[in-house]
XYZ file of C-alpha atoms in Angstrom:
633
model
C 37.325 -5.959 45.694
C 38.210 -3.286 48.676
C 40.964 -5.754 49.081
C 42.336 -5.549 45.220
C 41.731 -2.078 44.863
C 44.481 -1.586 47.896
C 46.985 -3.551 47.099
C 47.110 -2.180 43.747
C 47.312 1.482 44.436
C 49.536 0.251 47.942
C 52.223 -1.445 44.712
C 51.771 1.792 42.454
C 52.783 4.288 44.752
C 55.501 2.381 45.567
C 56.737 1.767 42.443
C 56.549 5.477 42.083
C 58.719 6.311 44.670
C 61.680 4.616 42.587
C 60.840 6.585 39.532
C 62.010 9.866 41.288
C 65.861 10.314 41.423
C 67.510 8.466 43.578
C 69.251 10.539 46.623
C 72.802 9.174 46.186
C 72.378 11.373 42.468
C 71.326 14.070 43.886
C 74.323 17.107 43.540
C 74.551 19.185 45.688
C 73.553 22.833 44.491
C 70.732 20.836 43.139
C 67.260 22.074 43.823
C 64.677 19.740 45.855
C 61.468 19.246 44.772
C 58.687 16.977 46.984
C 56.029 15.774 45.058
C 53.058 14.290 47.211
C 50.352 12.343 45.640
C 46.503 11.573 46.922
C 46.617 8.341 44.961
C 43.336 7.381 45.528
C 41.185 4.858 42.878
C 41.856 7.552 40.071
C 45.803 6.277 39.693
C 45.847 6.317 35.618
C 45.177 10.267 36.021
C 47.671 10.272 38.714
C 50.776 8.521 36.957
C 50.216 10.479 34.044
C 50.333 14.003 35.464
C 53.229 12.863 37.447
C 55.188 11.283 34.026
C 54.757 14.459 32.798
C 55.862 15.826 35.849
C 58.632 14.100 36.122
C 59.568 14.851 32.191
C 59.579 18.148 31.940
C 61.345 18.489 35.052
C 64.281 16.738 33.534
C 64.166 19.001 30.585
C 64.419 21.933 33.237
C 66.968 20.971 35.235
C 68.660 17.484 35.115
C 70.292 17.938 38.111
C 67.092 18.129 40.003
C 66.635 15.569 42.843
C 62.471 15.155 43.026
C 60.993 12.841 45.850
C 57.814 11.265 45.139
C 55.309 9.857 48.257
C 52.018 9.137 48.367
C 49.677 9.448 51.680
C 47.529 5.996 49.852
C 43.954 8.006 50.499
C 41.887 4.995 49.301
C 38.334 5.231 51.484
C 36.395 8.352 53.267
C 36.779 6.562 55.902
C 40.561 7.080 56.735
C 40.385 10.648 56.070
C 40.931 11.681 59.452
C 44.676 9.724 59.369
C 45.467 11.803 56.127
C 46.580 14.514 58.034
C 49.124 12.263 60.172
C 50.057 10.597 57.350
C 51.343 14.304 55.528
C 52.819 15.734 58.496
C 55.211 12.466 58.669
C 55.714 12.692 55.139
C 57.098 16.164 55.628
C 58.833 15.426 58.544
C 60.881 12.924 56.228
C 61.984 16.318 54.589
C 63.774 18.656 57.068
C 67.522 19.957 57.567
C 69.430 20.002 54.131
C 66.685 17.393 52.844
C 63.675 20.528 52.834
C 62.246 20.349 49.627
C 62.354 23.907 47.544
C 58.912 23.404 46.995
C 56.531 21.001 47.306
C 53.841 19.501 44.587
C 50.479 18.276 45.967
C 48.644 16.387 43.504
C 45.219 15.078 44.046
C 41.800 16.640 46.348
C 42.674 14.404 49.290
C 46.683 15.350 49.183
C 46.195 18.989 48.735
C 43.339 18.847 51.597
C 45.900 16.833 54.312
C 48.124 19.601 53.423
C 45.475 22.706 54.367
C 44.715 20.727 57.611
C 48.321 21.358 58.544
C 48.737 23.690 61.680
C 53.034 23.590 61.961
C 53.566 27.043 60.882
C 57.227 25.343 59.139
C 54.769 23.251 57.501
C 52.637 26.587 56.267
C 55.968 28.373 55.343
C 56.405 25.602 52.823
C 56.626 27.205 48.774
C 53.465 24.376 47.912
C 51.600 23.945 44.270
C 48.889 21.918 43.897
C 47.164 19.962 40.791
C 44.351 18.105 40.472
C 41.948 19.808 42.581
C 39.108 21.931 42.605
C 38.816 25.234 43.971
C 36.534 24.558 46.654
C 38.022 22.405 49.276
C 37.552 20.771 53.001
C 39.708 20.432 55.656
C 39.737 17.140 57.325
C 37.798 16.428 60.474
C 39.429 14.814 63.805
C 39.295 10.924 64.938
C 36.291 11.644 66.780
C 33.891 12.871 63.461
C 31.652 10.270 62.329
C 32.072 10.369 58.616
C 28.637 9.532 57.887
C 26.868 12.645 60.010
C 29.913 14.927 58.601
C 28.951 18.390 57.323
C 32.322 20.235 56.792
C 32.369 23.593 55.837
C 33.269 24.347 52.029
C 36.617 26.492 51.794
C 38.272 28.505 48.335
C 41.970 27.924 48.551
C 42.223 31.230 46.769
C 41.057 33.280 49.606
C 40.549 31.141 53.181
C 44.061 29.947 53.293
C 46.350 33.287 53.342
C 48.317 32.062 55.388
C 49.906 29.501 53.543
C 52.679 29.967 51.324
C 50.902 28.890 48.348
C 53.035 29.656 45.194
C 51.209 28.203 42.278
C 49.075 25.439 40.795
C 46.473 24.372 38.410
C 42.841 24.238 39.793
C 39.219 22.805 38.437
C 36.400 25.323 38.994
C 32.922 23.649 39.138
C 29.779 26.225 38.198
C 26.599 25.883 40.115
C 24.972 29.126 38.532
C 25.666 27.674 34.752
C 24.303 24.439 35.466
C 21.178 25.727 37.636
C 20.700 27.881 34.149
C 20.677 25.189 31.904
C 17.344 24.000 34.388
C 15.783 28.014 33.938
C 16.248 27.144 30.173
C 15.342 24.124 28.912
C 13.562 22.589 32.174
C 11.812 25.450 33.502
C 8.615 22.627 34.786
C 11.891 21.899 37.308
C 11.559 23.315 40.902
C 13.497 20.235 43.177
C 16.912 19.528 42.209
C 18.463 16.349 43.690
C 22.188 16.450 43.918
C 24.221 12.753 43.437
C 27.498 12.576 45.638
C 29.175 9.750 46.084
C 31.169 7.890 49.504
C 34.236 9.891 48.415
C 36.492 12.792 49.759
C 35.796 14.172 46.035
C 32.152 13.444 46.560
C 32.140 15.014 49.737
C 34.106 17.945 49.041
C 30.859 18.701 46.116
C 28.510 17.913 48.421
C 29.822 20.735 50.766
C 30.099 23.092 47.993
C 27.123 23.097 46.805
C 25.117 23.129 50.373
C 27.353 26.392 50.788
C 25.519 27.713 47.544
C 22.427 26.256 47.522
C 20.962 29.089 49.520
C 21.204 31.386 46.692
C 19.125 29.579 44.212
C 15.793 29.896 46.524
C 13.430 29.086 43.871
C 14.741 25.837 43.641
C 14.868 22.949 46.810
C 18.212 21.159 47.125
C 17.763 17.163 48.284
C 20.430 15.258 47.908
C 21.759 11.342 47.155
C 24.408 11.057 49.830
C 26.430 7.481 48.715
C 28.170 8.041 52.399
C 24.531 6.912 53.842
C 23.103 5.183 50.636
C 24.020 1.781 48.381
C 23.784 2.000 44.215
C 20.298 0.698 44.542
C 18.956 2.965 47.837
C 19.818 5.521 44.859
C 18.522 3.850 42.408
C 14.952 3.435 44.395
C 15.015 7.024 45.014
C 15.457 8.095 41.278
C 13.187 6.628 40.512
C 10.720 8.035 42.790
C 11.063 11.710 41.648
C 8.231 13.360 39.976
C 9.044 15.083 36.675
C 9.144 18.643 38.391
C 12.572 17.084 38.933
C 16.441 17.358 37.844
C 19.305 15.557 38.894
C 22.376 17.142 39.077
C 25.696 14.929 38.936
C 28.634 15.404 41.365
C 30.792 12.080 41.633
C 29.322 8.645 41.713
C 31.750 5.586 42.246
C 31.280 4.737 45.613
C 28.219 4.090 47.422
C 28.044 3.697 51.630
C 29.754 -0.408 51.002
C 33.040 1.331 49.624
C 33.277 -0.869 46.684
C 34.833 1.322 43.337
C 32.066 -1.142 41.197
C 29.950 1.915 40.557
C 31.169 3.221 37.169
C 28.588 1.744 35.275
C 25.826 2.120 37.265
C 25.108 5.471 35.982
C 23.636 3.465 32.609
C 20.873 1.737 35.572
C 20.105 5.059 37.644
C 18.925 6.118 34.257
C 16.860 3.226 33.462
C 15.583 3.972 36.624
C 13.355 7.228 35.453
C 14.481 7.703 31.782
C 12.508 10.955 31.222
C 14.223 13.023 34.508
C 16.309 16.108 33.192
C 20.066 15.427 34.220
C 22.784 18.275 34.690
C 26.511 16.635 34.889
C 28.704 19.281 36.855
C 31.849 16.995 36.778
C 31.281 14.726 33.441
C 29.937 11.716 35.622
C 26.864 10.376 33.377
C 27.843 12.230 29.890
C 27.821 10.767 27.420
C 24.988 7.730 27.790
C 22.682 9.611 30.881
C 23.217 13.475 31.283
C 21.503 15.960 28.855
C 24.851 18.270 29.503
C 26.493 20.551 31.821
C 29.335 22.939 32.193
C 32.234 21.298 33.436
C 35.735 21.657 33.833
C 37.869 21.515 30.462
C 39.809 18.194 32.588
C 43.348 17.753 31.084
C 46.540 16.680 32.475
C 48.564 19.322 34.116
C 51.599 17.764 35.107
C 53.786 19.286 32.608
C 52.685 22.721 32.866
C 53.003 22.260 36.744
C 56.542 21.158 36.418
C 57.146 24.351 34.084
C 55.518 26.793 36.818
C 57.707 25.321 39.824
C 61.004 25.802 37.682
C 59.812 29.124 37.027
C 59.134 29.874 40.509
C 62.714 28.178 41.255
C 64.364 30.353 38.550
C 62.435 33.796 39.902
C 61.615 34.217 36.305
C 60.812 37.786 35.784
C 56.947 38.402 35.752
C 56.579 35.062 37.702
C 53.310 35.639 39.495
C 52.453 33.712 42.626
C 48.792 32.080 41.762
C 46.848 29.647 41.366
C 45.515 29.172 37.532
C 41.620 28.336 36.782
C 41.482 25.620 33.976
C 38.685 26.696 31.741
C 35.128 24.890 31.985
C 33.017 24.455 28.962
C 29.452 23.575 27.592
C 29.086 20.028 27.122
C 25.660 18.347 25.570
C 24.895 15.104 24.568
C 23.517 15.301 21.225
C 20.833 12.293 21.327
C 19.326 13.907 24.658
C 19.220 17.159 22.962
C 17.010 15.864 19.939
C 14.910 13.896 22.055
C 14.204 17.139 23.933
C 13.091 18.397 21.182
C 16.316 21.229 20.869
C 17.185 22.926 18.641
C 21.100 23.162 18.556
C 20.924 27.047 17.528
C 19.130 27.207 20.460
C 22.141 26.307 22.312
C 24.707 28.349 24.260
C 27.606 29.424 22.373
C 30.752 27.418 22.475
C 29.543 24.183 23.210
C 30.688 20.950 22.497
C 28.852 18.375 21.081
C 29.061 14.392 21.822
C 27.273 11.769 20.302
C 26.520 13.049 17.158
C 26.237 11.099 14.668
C 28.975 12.047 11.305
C 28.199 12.847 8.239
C 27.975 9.551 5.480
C 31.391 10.800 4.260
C 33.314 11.466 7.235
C 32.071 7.838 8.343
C 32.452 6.388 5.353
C 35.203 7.533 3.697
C 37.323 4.801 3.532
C 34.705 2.465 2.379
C 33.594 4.609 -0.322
C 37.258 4.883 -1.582
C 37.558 1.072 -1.168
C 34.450 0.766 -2.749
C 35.267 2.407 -5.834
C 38.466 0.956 -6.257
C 36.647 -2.362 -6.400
C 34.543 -1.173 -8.836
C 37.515 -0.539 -11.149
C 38.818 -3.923 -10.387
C 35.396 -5.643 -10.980
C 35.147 -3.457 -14.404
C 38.913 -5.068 -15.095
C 37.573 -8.452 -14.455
C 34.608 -8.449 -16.629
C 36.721 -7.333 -19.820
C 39.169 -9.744 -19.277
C 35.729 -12.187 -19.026
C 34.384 -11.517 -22.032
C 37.783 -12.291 -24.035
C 37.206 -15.896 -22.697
C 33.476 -16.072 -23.230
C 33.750 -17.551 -25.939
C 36.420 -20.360 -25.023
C 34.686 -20.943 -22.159
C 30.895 -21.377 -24.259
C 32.812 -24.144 -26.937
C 33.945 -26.174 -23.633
C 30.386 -26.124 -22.641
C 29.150 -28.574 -24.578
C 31.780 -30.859 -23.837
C 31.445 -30.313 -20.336
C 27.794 -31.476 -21.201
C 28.338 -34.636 -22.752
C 31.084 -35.461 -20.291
C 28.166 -35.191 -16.963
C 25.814 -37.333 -19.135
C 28.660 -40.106 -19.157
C 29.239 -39.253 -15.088
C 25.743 -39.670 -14.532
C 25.611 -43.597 -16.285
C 28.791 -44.146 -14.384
C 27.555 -42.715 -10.884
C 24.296 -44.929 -11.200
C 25.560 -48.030 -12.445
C 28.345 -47.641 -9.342
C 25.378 -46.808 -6.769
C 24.049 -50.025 -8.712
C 27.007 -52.213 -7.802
C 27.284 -50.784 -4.266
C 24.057 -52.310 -3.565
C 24.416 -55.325 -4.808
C 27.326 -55.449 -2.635
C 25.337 -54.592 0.483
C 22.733 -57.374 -0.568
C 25.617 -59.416 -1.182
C 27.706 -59.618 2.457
C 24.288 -60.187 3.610
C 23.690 -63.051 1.812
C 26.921 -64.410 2.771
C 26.610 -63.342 5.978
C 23.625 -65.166 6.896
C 25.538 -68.691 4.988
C 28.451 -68.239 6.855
C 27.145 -67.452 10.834
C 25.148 -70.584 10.834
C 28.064 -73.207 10.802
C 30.153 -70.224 13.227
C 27.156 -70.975 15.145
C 27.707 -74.710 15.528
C 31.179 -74.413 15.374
C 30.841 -72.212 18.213
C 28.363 -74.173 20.218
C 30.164 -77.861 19.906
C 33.459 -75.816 21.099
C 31.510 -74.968 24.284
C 30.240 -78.536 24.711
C 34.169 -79.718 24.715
C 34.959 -77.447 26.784
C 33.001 -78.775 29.542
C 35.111 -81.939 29.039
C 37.412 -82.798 31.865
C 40.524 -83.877 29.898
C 42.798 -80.631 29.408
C 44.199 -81.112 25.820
C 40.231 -80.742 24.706
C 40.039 -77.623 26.747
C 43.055 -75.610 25.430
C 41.316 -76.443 22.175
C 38.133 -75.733 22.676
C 39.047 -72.234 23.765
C 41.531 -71.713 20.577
C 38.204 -73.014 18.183
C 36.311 -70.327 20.544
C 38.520 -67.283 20.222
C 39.118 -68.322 16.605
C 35.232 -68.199 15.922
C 34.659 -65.319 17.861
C 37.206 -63.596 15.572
C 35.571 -65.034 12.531
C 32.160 -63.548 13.697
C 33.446 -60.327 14.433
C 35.233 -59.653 11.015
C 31.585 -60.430 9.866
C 30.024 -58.180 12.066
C 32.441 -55.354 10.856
C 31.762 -55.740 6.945
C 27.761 -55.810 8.240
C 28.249 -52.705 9.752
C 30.004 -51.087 6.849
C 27.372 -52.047 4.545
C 24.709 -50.484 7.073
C 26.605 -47.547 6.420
C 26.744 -48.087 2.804
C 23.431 -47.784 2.260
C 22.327 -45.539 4.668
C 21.136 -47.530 7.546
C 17.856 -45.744 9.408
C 17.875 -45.846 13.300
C 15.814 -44.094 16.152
C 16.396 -42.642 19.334
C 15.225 -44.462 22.590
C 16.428 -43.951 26.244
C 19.406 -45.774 27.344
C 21.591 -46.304 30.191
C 25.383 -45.481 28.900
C 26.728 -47.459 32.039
C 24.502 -50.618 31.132
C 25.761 -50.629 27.641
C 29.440 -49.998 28.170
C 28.672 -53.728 30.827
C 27.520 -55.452 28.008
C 30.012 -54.086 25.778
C 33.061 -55.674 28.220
C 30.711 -59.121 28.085
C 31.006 -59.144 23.946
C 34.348 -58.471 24.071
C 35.690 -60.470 27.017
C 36.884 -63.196 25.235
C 39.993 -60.798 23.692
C 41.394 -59.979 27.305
C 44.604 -61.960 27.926
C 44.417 -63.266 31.473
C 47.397 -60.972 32.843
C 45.692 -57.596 31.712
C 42.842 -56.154 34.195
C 39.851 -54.213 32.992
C 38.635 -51.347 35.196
C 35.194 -49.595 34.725
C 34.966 -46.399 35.905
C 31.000 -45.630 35.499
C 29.430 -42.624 34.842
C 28.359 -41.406 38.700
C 24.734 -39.608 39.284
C 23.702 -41.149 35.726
C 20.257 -40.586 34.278
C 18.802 -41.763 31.040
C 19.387 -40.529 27.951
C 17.864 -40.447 24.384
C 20.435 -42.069 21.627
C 21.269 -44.578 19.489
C 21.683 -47.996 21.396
C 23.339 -50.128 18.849
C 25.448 -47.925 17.158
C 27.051 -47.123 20.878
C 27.061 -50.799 21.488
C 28.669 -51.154 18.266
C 31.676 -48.656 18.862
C 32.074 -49.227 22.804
C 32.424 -53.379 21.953
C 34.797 -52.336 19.443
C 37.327 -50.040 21.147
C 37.186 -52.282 23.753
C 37.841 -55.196 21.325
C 40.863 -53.467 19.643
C 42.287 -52.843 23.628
C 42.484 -56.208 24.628
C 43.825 -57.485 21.576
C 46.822 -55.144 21.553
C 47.572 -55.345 25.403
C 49.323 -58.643 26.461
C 49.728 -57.028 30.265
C 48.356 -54.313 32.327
C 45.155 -52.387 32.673
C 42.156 -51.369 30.005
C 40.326 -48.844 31.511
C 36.615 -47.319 30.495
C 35.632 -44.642 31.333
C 32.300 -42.772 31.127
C 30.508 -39.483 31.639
C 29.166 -36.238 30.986
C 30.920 -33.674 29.852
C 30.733 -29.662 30.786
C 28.372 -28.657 28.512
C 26.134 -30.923 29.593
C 24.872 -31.863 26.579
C 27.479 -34.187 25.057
C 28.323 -37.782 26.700
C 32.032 -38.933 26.545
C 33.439 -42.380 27.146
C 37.160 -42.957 27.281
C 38.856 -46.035 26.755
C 42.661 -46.306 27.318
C 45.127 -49.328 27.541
C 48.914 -50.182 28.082
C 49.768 -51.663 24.966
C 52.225 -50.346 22.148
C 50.153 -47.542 21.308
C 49.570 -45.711 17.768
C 52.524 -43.327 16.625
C 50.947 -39.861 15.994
C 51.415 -39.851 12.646
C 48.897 -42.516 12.298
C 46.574 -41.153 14.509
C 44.523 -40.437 11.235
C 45.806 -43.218 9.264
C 44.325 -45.994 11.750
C 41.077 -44.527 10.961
C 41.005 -45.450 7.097
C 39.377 -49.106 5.808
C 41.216 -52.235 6.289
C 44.598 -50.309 7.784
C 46.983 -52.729 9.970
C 49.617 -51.396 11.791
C 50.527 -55.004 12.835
C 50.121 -57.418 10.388
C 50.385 -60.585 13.043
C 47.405 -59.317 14.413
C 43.775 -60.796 13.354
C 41.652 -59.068 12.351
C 40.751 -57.310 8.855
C 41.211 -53.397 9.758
C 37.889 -52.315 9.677
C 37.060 -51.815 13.492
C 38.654 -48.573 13.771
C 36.597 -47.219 10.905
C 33.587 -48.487 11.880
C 33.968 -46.800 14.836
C 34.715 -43.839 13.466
C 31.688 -44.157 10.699
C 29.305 -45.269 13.451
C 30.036 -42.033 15.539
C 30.067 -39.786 13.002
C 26.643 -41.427 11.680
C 24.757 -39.534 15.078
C 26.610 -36.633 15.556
C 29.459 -37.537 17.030
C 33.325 -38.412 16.698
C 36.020 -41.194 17.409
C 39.756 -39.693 18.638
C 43.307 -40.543 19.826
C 44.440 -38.571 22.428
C 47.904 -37.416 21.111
C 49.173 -36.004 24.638
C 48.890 -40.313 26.275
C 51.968 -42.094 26.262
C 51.341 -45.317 28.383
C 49.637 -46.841 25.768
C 46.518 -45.733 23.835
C 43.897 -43.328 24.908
C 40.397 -42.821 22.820
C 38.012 -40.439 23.369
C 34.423 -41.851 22.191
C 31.717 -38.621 22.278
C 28.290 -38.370 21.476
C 25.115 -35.801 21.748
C 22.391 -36.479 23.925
């Protein structure tokens, strides 16, 4: 994940870097503008304030050559480099290349810049966006990260002397938020303060340790993600008694440095459901936090572009600052209710989330739909009743004509029977001469003279044939008339064995039959002689249509681990695929010098279908014929 994470932001900033004009445009009473980026994990927020940037620079001032880097801050833990990595950034920029001004965007960007001690560097017109009022210099190589308490700093009065010329700043509000608890919590004396293994995290944490000390009714603890994991945090939530409130900094990284953290917010709550939560940044509103006052975040990048151009320009009343975007009231509706809240009760200017709209503002377009449905319905049921009556005089007809159905469906189900009871009769006439016929073939085959045993095996192959038509109307008529079977525990390898030894006698000496069995096998509860039936037949149909090669079966579970498949493919002609279907249908030949009567495709597909499962052709095998045999266990 750390791994993905920097790559990605490594290719974005890039990328970005192309964006910008390029140099060989650049004319040459054309202003310079350096744009430096934090890009840390937060790179949608980032790209879009520098779009914007970037757009409403163009509208300024086409000519306008802007440079875009990026110092890739990506962990706490390479904060002390961030400096280095600015001050070679801006050494990039010197001679006829210094930028007019230069654009920080982003807490860890603006900080590198602060840290700077090259009074050229601190003589520099800068603007920043993205940041928060309070800020923190960054510590040396030698700070341990995770024992770091760096002091808290307002760029709008403990940096004088830098040449700071503008910029758009987020203020966070500790006294609001600790008067939300006097309000609505006053059983609250321990606030616990969630921060999370970030510079942004940090930056909070230092903050509000500076301003803790004027709240002395309360006690400060705090959730430090630099020292804790998500569920360190999440033991300690859900250890605090309900004389306490949590109050929300940043939480996406805990001490492992994994950005997986975004949703844990929804288990920290699980945690201890009934502890009051103050958001001061957002984090948690929404499905955790009761409310907060928070900044009013929106992207700045165009009005940042406007105030450097204005700067540039020495626009009359131009006034060297840094502007406050506005923070606002938010509550979450549901946790106000269960509170027991009443909204009047709220402060003024709040905003609301979660609350639920009114039927019509939900609804409208259903309603609308609705009634214009109506109208159609009302249109359908006038239009009804002028065939009403048509429709009652066919009734009776109708009537009469089901009676006759109903004579014609029995006396059908009648002679379907009849059938059945029929090929069974002849069956059992006809498979006791096979028998003999069968048997006395054997006996000459045992003779020595060859003439009787090239016979012998025609009368053999001949009878088998005869047999197995048989067998094939049998099984249709089974299926006829609903033949009843039940379950018992098989071996699928054992039966696809015997299903090569009853159809054997098909294979053609030059063809070779592999059997690829179904490895780690177990029992399993099915229907024994319909698989016999379809396996035998497959096979059957293989041999009969390959005069050289291989006929392979194939057996085995499939993924799901409830449905057995067993494949059997060949190297004969094939089937074209527009009879894949066709093949499938009652006494169909695609080769009419074949024996055989057509049925053992259907059966197979009958006989499948009878428990559940199904018979294919695999449409995407072209060495022959592939079918896919698969059935539930």
């Amino acid at each position: 994940m750390k791994t993905v994470v920097k790559i990605c932001a490594t290719v974005v900033a890039l990328m970005t870097c192309f964006v910008a004009f390029p140099q060989t445009d650049r004319l040459q009473t054309g202003r310079h503008i350096l744009v430096v980026t934090s890009y840390n994990p937060d790179t949608r927020s980032t790209s879009q304030n520098l779009s914007e940037f970037i757009s409403m620079s163009r509208d300024r001032d086409p000519s306008a050559y802007i440079a875009v880097e990026s110092i890739n801050s990506l962990h706490l833990n390479e904060a002390p480099e961030w400096k280095t990595r600015m001050s070679d950034i801006l050494a990039k920029y010197s001679g006829d290349d210094t930028p007019d001004v230069v654009v920080l965007l982003g807490q860890e960007a603006w900080s590198a810049f602060l840290s700077q001690d090259d009074e050229n560097i601190k003589r520099m017109p800068a603007m920043c966006g993205m940041v928060s009022r309070n800020i923190i210099t960054l510590p040396s190589d030698t700070v341990k990260l995770d024992r770091w308490l760096p002091e808290s700093k307002d760029i709008m009065a403990d940096f004088s002397d830098f040449n700071i010329v503008g910029g758009y700043a987020y203020e966070y509000d500790l006294d609001n938020n600790v008067g939300l608890v006097r309000r609505y919590f006053p059983e609250v004396d321990w606030i616990m303060f969630l921060t999370d293994n970030s510079f942004g995290g940090l930056n909070m944490l230092a903050w509000i340790k500076a301003n803790a000390r004027y709240y002395p009714d309360y006690k400060f603890e705090y959730m430090d993600g630099r020292v804790q994991t998500f569920f360190d945090a999440n033991k300690q939530v859900g250890m605090l008694s309900r004389h306490s409130a949590i109050f929300c900094g940043t939480w996406r990284v805990d001490k492992t440095n994994d950005y997986a953290l975004g949703s844990t917010t929804y288990v920290l709550r699980e945690a201890n459901p009934d502890i009051p939560v103050i958001s001061l940044s957002t984090i948690g509103l929404g499905h955790w936090a009761f409310g907060g006052y928070v900044p009013e975040y929106k992207v700045v990048g165009g009005d940042l572009a406007g105030a450097c151009f204005d700067y540039l320009d020495s626009v009359a009343g131009y006034e060297k600052k840094i502007n406050i975007i506005p923070s606002h009231y938010v509550f979450d509706y549901e946790r106000v209710i269960d509170r027991g809240i009443a909204l009047d009760e709220l402060p003024a200017g709040y905003e609301l989330i979660n609350r639920p709209l009114s039927f019509w503002s939900q609804y409208k377009y259903q309603v609308i739909a609705s009634a214009l449905i109506l109208l159609v319905i009302i249109l359908a049921f006038a239009l009804t009743l002028r065939y009403m009556y048509r429709i009652n005089k066919l009734k009776d007809a109708l009537l009469v004509q089901r009676e006759k159905l109903q004579i014609a469906k029995e006396q059908a189900e009648d002679a379907s029977r009849m059938k059945s009871l029929f090929i069974q009769d002849i069956n059992h006439e006809v498979r006791t001469p096979l028998n003999a016929i069968v048997g006395f073939a054997q006996i000459v085959a045992r003779s020595e003279d060859p003439s009787f045993n090239k016979y012998s095996e025609i009368i053999t192959a001949n009878s088998y044939d005869l047999l197995k038509i048989i067998d094939d109307v049998m099984q249709l008529a089974n299926h006829d008339t609903g033949l009843q079977l039940e379950k018992k525990e098989i071996s699928v390898n054992a039966l696809c064995e015997q299903a090569f030894l009853q159809s054997e006698y098909k294979r053609n000496a030059d063809v070779e039959y592999r059997f690829v069995p179904w490895e780690n096998e177990h029992l399993v509860m099915s229907y024994k002689n319909v698989i016999l039936v379809v396996v035998s037949n497959l096979l059957h149909n293989a041999f009969k249509f390959t005069d050289e090669g291989v006929v392979m079966l194939r057996c085995g579970m499939m993924h799901d681990n409830r449905t057995v498949r067993i494949t059997v493919s060949d190297t004969g002609p094939g089937i074209p695929n527009d009879k894949h279907e066709a093949v499938f249908e009652r006494f169909t030949k695609l080769d009419g010098f074949k024996q055989g009567a057509g049925l053992g495709l259907a059966i197979c597909r009958e006989a499948a279908r009878f428990i559940g499962g199904d018979v294919t052709i695999d449409p995407d095998y072209t060495s022959g014929c592939r079918v896919y045999f698969t059935f539930p266990v």
